[in-house]
CSV table of C-alpha atoms in Angstrom, one decimal:
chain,number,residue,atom,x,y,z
A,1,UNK,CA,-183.9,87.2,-83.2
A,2,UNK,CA,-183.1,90.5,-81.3
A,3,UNK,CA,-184.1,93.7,-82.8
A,4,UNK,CA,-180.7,95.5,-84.0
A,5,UNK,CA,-179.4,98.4,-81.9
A,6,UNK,CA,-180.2,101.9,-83.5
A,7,UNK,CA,-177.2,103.8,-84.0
A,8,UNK,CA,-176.5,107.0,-82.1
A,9,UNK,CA,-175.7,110.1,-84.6
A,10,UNK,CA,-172.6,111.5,-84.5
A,11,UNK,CA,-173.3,115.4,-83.5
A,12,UNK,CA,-175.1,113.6,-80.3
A,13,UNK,CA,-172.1,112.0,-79.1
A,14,UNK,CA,-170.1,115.0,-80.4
A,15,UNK,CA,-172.1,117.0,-77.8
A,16,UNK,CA,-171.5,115.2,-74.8
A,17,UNK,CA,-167.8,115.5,-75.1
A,18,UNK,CA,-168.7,119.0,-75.4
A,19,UNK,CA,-170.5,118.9,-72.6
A,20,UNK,CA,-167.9,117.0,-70.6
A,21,UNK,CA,-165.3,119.2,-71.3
A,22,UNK,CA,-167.0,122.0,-70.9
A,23,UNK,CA,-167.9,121.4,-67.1
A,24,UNK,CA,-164.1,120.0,-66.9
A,25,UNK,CA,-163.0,123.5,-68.0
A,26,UNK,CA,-165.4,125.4,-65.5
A,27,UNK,CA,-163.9,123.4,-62.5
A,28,UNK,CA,-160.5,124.4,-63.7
A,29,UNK,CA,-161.1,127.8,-63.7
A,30,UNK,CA,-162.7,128.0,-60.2
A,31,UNK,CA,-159.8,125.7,-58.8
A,32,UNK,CA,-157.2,128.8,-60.5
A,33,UNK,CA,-159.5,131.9,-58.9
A,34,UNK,CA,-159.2,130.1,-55.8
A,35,UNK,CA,-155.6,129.8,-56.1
A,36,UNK,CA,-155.6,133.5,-57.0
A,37,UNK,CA,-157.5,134.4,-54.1
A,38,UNK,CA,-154.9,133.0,-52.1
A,39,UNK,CA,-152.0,133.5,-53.4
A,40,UNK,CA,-149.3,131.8,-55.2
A,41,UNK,CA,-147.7,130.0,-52.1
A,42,UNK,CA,-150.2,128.7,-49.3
A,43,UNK,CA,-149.5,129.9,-45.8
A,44,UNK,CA,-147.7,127.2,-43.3
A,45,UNK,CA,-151.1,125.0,-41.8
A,46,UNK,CA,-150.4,125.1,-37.9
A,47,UNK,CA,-150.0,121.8,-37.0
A,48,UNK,CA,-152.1,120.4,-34.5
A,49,UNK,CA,-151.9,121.8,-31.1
A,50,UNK,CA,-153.2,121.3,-27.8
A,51,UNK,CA,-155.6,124.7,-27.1
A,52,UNK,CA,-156.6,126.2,-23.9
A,53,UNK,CA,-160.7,126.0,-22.8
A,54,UNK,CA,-161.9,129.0,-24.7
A,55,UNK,CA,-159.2,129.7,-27.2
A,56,UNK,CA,-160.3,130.0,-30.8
A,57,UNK,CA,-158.9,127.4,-33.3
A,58,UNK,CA,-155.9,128.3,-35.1
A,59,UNK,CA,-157.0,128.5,-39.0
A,60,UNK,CA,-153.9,129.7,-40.6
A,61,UNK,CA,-149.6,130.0,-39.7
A,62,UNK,CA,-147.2,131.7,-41.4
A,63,UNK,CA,-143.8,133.4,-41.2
A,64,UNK,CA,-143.9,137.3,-41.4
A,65,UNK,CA,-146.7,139.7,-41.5
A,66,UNK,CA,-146.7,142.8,-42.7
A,67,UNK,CA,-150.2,144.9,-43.4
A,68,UNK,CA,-150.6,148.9,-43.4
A,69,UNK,CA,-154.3,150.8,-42.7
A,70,UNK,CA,-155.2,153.2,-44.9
A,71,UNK,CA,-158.5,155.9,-44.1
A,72,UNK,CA,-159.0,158.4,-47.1
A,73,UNK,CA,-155.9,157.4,-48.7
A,74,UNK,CA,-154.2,158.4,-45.8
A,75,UNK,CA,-151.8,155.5,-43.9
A,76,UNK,CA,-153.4,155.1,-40.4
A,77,UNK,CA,-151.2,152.2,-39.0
A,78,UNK,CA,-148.6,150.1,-40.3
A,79,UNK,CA,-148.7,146.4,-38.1
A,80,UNK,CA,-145.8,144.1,-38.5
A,81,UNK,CA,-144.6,140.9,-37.1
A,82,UNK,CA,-142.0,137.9,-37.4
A,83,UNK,CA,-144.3,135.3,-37.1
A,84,UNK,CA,-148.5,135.1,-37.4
A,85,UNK,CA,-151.5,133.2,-36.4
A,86,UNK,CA,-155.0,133.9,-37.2
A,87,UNK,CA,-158.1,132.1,-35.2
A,88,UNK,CA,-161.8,131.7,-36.3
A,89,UNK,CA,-162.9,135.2,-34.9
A,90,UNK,CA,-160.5,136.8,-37.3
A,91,UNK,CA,-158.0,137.8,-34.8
A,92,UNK,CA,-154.2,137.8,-35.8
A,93,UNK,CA,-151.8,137.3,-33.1
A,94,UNK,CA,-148.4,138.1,-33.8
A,95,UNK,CA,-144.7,137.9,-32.0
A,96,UNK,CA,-141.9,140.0,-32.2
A,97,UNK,CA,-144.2,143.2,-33.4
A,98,UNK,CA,-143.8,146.4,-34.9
A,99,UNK,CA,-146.3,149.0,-35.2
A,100,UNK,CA,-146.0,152.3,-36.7
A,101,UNK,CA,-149.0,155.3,-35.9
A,102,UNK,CA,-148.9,158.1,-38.5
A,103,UNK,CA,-149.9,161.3,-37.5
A,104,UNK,CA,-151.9,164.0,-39.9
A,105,UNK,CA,-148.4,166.0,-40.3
A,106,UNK,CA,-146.2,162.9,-41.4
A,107,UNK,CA,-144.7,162.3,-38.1
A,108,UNK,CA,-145.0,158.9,-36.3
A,109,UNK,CA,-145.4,156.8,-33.4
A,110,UNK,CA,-143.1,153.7,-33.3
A,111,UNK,CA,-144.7,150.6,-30.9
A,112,UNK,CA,-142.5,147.3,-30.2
A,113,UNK,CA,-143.4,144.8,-28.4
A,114,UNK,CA,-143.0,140.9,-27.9
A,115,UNK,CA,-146.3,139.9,-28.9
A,116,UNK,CA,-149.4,141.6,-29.9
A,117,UNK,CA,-153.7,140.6,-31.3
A,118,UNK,CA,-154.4,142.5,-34.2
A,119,UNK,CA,-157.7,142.7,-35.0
A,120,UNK,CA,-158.3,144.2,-38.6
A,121,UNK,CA,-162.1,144.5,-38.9
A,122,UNK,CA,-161.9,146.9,-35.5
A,123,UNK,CA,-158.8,148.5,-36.5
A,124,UNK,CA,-157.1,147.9,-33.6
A,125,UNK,CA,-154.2,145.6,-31.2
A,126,UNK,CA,-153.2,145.1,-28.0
A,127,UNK,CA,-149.3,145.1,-27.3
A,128,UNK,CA,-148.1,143.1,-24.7
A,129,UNK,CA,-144.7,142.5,-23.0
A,130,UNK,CA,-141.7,144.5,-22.8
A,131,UNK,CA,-144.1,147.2,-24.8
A,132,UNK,CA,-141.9,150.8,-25.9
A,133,UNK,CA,-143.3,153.4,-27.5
A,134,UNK,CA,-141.3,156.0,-28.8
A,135,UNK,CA,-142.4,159.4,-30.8
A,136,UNK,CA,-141.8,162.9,-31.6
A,137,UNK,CA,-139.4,165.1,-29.2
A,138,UNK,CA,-137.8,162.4,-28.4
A,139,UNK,CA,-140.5,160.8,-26.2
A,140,UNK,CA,-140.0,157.3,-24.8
A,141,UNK,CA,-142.7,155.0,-23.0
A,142,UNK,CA,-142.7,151.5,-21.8
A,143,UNK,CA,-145.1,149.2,-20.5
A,144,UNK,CA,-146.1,145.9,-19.9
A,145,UNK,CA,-149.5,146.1,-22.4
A,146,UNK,CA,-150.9,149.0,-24.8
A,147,UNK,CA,-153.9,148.8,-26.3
A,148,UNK,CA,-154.1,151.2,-29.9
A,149,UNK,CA,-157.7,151.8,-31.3
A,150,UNK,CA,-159.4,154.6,-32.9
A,151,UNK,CA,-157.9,153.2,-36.1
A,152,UNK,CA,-154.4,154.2,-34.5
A,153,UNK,CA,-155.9,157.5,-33.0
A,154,UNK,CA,-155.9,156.6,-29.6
A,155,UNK,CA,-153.0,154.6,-27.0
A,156,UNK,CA,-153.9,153.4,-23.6
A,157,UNK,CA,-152.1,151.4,-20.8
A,158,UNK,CA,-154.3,150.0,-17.8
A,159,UNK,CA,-150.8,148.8,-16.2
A,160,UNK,CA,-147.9,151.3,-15.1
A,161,UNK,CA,-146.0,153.4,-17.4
A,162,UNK,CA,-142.8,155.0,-17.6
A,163,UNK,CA,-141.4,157.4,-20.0
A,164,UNK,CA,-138.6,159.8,-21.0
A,165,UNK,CA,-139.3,163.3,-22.5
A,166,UNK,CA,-136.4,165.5,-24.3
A,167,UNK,CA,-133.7,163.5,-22.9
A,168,UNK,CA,-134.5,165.9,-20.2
A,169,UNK,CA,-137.7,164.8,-18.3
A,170,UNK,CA,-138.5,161.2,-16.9
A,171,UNK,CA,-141.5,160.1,-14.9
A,172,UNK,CA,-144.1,157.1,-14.1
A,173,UNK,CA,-147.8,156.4,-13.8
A,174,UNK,CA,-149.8,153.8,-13.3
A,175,UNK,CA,-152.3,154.1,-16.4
A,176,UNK,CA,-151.5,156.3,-19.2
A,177,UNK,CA,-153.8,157.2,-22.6
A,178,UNK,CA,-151.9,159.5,-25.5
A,179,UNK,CA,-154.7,161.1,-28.4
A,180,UNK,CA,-152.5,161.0,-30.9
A,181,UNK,CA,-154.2,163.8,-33.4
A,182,UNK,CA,-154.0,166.5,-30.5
A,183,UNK,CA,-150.4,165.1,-29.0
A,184,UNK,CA,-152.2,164.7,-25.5
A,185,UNK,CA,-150.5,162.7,-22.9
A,186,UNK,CA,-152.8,161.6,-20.2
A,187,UNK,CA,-151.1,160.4,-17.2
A,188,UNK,CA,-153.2,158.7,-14.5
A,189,UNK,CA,-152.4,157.4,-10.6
A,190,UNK,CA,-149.5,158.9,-8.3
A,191,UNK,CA,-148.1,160.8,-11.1
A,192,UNK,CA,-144.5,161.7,-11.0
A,193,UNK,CA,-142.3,163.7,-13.3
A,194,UNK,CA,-138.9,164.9,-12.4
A,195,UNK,CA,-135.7,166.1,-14.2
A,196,UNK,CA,-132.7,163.3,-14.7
A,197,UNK,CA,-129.8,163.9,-12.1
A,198,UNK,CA,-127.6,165.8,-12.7
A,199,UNK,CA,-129.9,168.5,-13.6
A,200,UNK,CA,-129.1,172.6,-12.7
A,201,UNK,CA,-132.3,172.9,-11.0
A,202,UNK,CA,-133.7,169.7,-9.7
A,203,UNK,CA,-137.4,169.8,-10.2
A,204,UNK,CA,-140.2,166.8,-9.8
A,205,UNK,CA,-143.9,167.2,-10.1
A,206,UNK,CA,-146.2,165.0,-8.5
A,207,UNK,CA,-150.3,164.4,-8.5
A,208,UNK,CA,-152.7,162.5,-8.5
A,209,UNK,CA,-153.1,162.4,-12.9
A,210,UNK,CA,-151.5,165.0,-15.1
A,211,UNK,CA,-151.7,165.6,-18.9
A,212,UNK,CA,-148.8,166.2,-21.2
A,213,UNK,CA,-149.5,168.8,-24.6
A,214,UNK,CA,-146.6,168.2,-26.6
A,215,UNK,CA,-147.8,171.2,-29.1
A,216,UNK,CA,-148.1,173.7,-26.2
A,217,UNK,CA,-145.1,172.5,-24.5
A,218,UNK,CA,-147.1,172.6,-21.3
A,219,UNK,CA,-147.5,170.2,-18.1
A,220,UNK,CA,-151.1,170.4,-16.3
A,221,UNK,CA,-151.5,168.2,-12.7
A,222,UNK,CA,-154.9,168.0,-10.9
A,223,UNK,CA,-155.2,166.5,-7.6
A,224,UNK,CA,-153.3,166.8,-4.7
A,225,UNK,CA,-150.2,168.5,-6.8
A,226,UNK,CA,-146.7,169.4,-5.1
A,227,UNK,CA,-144.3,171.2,-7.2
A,228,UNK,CA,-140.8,171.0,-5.8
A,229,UNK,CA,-138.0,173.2,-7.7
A,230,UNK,CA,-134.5,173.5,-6.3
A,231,UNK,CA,-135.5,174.3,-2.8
A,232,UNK,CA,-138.7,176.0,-3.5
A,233,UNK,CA,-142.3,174.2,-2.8
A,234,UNK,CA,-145.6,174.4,-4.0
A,235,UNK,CA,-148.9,172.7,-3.7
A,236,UNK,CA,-152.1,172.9,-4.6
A,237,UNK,CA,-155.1,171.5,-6.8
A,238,UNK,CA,-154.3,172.1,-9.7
A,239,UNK,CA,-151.3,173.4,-11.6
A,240,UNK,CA,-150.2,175.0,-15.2
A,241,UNK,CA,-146.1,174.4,-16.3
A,242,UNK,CA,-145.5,175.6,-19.5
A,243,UNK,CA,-141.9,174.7,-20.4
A,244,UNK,CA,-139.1,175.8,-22.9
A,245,UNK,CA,-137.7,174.0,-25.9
A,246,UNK,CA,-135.5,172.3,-23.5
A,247,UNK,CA,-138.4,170.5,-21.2
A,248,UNK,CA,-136.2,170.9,-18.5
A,249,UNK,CA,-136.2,174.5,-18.2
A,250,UNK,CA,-139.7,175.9,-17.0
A,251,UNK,CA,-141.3,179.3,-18.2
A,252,UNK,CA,-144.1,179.6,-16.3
A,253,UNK,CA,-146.5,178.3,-13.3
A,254,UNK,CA,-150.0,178.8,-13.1
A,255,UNK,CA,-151.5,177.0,-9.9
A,256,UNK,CA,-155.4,177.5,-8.3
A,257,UNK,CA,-157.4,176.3,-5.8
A,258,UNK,CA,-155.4,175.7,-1.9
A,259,UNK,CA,-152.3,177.3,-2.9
A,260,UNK,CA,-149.3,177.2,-0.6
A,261,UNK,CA,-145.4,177.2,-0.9
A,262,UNK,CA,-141.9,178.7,0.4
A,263,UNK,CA,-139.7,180.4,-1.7
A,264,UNK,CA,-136.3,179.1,0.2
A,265,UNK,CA,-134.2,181.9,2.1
A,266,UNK,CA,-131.0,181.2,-0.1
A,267,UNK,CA,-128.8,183.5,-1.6
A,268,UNK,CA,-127.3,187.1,0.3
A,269,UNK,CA,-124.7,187.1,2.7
A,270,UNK,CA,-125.7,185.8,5.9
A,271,UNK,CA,-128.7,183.4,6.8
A,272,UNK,CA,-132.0,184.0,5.7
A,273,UNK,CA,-135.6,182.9,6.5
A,274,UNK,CA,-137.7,181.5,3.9
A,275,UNK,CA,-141.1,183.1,2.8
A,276,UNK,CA,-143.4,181.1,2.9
A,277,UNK,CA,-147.2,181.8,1.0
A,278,UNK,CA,-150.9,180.9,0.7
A,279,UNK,CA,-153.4,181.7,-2.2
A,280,UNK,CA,-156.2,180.8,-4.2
A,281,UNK,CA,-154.2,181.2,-7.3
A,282,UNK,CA,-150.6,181.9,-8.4
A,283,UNK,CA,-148.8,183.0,-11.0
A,284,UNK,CA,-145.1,182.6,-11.6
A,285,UNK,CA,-142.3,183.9,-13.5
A,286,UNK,CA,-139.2,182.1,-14.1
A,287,UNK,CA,-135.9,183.6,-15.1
A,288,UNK,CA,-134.5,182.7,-18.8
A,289,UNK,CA,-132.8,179.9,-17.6
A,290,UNK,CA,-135.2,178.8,-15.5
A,291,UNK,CA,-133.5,178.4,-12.2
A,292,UNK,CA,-135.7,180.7,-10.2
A,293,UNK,CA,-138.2,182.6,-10.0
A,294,UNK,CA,-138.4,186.4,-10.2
A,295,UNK,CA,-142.2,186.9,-9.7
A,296,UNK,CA,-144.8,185.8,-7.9
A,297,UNK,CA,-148.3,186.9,-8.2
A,298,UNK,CA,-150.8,185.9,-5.5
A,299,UNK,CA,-155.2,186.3,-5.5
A,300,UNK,CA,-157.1,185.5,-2.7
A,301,UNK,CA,-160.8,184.2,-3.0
A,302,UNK,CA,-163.9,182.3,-1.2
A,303,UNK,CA,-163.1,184.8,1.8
A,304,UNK,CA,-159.3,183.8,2.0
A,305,UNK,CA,-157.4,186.5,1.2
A,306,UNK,CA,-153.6,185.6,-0.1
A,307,UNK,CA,-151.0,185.8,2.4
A,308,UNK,CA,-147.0,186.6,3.0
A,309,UNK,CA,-145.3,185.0,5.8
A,310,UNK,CA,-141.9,185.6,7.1
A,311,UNK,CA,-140.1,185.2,10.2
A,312,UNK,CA,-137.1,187.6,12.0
A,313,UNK,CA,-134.2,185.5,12.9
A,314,UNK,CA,-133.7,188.3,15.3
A,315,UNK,CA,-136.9,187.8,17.6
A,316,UNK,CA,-138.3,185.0,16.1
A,317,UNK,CA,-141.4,186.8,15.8
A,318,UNK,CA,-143.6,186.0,12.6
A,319,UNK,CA,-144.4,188.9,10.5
A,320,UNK,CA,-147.3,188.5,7.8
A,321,UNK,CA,-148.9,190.7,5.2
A,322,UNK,CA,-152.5,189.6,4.0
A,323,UNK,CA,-154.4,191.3,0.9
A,324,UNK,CA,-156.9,190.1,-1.9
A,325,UNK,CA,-153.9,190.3,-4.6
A,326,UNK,CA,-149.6,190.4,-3.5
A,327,UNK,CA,-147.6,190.9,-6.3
A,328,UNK,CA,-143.7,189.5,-5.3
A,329,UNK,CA,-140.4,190.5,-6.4
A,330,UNK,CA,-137.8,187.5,-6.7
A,331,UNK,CA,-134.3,188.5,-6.6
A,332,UNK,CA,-130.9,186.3,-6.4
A,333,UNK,CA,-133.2,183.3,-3.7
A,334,UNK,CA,-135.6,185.3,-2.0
A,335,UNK,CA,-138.4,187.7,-2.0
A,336,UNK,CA,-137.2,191.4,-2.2
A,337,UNK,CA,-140.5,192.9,-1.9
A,338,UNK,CA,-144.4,192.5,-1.9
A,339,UNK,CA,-147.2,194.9,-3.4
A,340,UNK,CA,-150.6,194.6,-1.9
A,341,UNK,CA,-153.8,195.7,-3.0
A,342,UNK,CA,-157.6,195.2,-1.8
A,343,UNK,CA,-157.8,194.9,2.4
A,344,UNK,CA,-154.4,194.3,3.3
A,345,UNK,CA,-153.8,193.7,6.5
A,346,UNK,CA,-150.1,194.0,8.7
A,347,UNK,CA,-149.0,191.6,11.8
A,348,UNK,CA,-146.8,190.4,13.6
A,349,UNK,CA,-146.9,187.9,16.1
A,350,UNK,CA,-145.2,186.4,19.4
A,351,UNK,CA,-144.1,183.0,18.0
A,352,UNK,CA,-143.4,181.3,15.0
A,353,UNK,CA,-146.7,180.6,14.6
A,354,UNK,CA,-149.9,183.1,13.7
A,355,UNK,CA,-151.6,181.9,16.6
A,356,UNK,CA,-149.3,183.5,18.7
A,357,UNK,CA,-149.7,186.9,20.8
A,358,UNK,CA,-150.5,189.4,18.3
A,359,UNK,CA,-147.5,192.4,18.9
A,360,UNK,CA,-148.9,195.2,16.3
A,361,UNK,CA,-150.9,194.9,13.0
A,362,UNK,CA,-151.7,197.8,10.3
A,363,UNK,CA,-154.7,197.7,7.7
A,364,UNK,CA,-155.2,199.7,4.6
A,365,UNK,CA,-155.9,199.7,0.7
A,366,UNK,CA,-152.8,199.3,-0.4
A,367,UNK,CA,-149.0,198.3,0.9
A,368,UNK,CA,-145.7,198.0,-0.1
A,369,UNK,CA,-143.8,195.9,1.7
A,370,UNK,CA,-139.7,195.4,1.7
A,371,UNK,CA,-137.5,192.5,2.9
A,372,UNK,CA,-134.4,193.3,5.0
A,373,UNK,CA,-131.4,191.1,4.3
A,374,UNK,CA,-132.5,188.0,6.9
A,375,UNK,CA,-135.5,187.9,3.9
A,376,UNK,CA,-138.1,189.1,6.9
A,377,UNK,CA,-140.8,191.6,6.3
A,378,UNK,CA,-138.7,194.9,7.1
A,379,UNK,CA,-140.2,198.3,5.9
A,380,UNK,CA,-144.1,198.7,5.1
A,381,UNK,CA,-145.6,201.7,3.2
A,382,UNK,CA,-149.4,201.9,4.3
A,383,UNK,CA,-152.0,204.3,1.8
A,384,UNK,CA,-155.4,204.6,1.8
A,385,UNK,CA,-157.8,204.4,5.3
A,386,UNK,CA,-154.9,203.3,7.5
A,387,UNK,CA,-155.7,201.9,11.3
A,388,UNK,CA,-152.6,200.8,13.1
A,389,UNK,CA,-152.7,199.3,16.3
A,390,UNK,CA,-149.9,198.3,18.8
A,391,UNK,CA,-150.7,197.2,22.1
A,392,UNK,CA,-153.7,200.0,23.8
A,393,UNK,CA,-152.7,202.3,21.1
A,394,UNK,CA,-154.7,203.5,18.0
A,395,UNK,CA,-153.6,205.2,15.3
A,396,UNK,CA,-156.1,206.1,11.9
A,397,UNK,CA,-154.4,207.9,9.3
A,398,UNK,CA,-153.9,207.9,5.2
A,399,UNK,CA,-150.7,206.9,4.5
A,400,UNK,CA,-148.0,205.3,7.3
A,401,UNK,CA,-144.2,204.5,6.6
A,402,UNK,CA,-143.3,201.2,9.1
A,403,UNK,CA,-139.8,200.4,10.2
A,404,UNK,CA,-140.7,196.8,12.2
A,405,UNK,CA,-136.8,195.9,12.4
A,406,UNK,CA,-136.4,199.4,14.4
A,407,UNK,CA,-140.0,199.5,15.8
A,408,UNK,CA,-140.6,203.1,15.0
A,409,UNK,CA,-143.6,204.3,12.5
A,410,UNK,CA,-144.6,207.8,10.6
A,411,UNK,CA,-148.2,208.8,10.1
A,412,UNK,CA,-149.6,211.4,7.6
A,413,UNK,CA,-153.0,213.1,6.9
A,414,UNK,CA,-156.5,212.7,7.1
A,415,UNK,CA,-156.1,214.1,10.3
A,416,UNK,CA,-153.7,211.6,12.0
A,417,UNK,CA,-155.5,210.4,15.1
A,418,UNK,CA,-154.1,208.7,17.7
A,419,UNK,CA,-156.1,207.0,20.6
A,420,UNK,CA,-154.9,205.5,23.5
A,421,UNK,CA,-155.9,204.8,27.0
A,422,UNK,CA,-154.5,208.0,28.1
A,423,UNK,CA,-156.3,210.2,26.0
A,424,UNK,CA,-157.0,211.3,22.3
A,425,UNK,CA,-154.5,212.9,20.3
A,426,UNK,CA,-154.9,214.6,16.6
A,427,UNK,CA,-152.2,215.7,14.1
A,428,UNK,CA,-151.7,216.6,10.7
C-alpha cells in the first residue's frame, strides 16, 4: 500500500505565485522602458534592399527628421530632412535637407540641398547636389557638395563654387572654405569676382585664391592678381579692396609685390595717352562713388624704384619719371600730376619703348611733374642736386624748371654749371 502524499502548506504555494508574478511584472516593466526609450510609435523598418559592396546595412527608415546641436546651451546647427536612413556606423542620410548654422550674434547660415550624411557623434554632414548656401549681406553660394564640421564652424567645397554678394558682386572658384565665427570666405583656384552687368563701373578681380571678410568689408587676392576697373588695369601679387556698403562701389586698393597698371587716357577734350605704372606697392584712392580714382601712391623696393610712363602723341616719344616713392593726382580719367621723392630720375626716349635712344634725362631729390592735356609728362620742377643731360651737354644745378613739350629748360643755384664739348660754362 503506497505511503500517502504529504501535503504542501499553503504560504509555500502562496509564494511561488508570488514569485511568478513577480518576475511576470519585472518583464513588463523592461518591455515598457524599452518602449519608452523608443518612443511611442516605432520608426518605418526599411524593407529589404539590395546594398552596394561596402555600404552599411540600413538599421532604421522613417519619414521626417528634424534634430538641432546645442554647445553650452548655445544652438550650433539645426539638420533637417524629408525622409531618413540611419546604417550601423551611426550615419544618417537624409533627402531633401535643410541645415541651419547659427552664428555667436544670432545670425544664420541657411544650407539646402538634395541629399546629405549627417553624422551626429562628429558633429558634422556632407551636402550633396544642387547644394545653396545662403547668409548674411545677402550672400548666395552653390555647389555640387559642402562638407560642414567644426560642429557648424567650418564650410568647405572641394568642387567649384559660385556665389552672389549684395546683389551687387558675383564670382566662381573651384574650392571654397567659409569660418563661420570670423565671416571668412576663402576662395581657392582661378578666382573671379566681377560686378553684374549693368554695373556704372564694370570691375572684375581675378587670382589665383582670394579671401572674402564680410566684417571688414574687404576683398584680398594672392597670386597672379589682375584688377580691371572701367578701363583701368592692375596686377600684381597680391592685392587689398576694401569696399563700401554697396560691395560694388570700392574704397580703396592696396596692392604689393610686381605692381603694374594704366590709368586709361579718358576724359579732356581731345585724345589722350594713357599712363601707365610700375611699383613694389600701391596705394589707391577712389572717389565717393567709386568710379575712379583720384590718387595713386607708388614705393619702389628690392632696387626697383617706382616708375611713371607716358607717351607724347606729338612725337611719339616716351617720357618717364622714376623715384623711390610718386605720389599721383587723378583728375576727371587721367593723371594730372606726379610728386617724386628719393633718386628721381627724368627721360625721355626715341620710341615707344624705354629701350629706345635716350633724347635727355634729369636726376634729383625731388620732382614735380605736370601732365599737358594729351595726359603726357609736360612740365618738370627739379630740386635738390640736379644733373641734366641732353645730348653732349651737362648741366648740374639745384633746382631746374623743364618745359619737354617746348624743349626749353631754366637752371638755378649752386653755381649752375654747364659742360659741354665746347667748353665749361658757370652761372648763378
Amino acid at each position: 500500500m503506497p505511503a500517502p502524499r504529504a501535503k504542501i502548506p499553503l504560504f509555500i504555494r502562496l509564494r511561488k505565485a508570488l514569485l511568478v508574478l513577480a518576475v511576470v511584472f519585472i518583464v513588463a516593466l523592461f518591455g515598457l522602458y524599452r518602449l519608452g526609450r523608443q518612443g511611442l510609435t516605432q520608426p518605418e523598418v526599411a524593407e529589404p534592399e539590395t546594398l552596394e559592396p561596402g555600404e552599411a546595412e540600413t538599421t532604421t527608415r522613417s519619414k521626417g527628421f528634424d534634430y538641432t546641436q546645442y554647445q553650452d546651451e548655445r544652438r550650433v546647427f539645426r539638420v533637417r530632412g524629408a525622409t531618413y536612413r540611419a546604417d550601423k556606423e551611426g550615419l544618417a542620410h537624409l533627402e531633401d535637407v535643410n541645415i541651419e548654422l547659427f552664428r555667436a550674434d544670432g545670425e544664420s547660415y541657411q544650407a539646402i540641398s538634395q541629399r546629405a550624411t549627417y553624422d551626429q557623434a562628429a558633429s558634422s554632414a556632407v551636402l550633396e547636389g544642387s547644394v545653396q548656401l545662403a547668409g548674411p549681406d545677402d550672400l548666395k553660394l552653390w555647389t555640387e557638395k559642402l562638407s560642414v564640421g567644426e560642429e557648424g564652424d567650418r564650410v568647405s567645397s572641394s568642387v567649384p563654387v559660385r556665389f552672389e554678394y549684395q546683389d551687387a558682386l558675383v564670382g566662381d572658384a573651384e574650392r571654397m572654405r567659409v569660418e563661420i565665427p570670423a565671416e571668412l570666405f576663402l576662395l581657392q583656384g582661378n578666382l573671379s569676382i566681377r560686378t553684374k552687368p549693368g554695373s556704372p563701373t564694370p570691375m572684375e578681380l581675378r587670382a589665383d585664391r582670394g579671401f572674402l571678410e564680410q566684417q571688414e568689408r574687404m576683398l584680398r587676392a594672392e597670386g597672379d592678381v589682375r584688377l580691371d576697373h572701367g578701363a583701368d588695369w592692375l596686377q600684381c601679387t597680391r592685392l587689398s579692396l576694401y569696399l563700401a556698403e554697396d560691395a560694388d562701389v570700392l574704397r580703396f586698393v592696396r596692392a604689393k609685390w610686381a605692381v603694374e597698371g594704366e590709368v586709361a587716357g579718358a576724359g579732356g577734350e581731345g585724345p589722350r595717352t594713357p599712363v601707365a605704372f610700375t611699383a613694389s606697392g600701391l596705394s589707391g584712392l577712389f572717389s565717393s562713388d567709386g568710379k575712379q580714382l583720384t590718387r595713386l601712391e607708388l614705393e619702389g623696393g628690392a632696387g626697383q624704384p617706382a616708375d611713371l610712363r607716358t607717351r607724347d602723341l606729338a612725337t611719339g616719344h616716351l617720357r618717364r619719371v622714376t623715384a623711390n616713392f610718386l605720389n599721383a593726382d587723378l583728375g576727371g580719367g587721367g593723371v594730372e600730376g606726379a610728386q617724386a621723392s628719393g633718386q628721381v630720375r627724368i627721360a625721355e626716349y626715341a620710341g615707344a619703348e624705354p629701350t629706345g635712344e635716350l633724347v635727355r634725362e634729369g636726376r634729383a631729390e625731388r620732382a614735380k611733374a605736370t601732365l599737358g592735356a594729351s595726359g603726357s609728362l609736360s612740365q618738370v620742377d627739379l630740386d635738390g642736386a640736379v644733373d641734366f643731360r641732353e645730348a653732349a651737354v651737362r648741366i648740374t644745378s639745384n633746382q631746374a624748371q623743364l618745359d619737354l613739350d617746348a624743349g626749353k629748360a631754366d637752371f638755378v643755384g649752386g653755381p649752375v654749371q654747364v659742360v659741354g664739348d665746347r667748353g665749361e660754362l658757370k652761372a648763378p
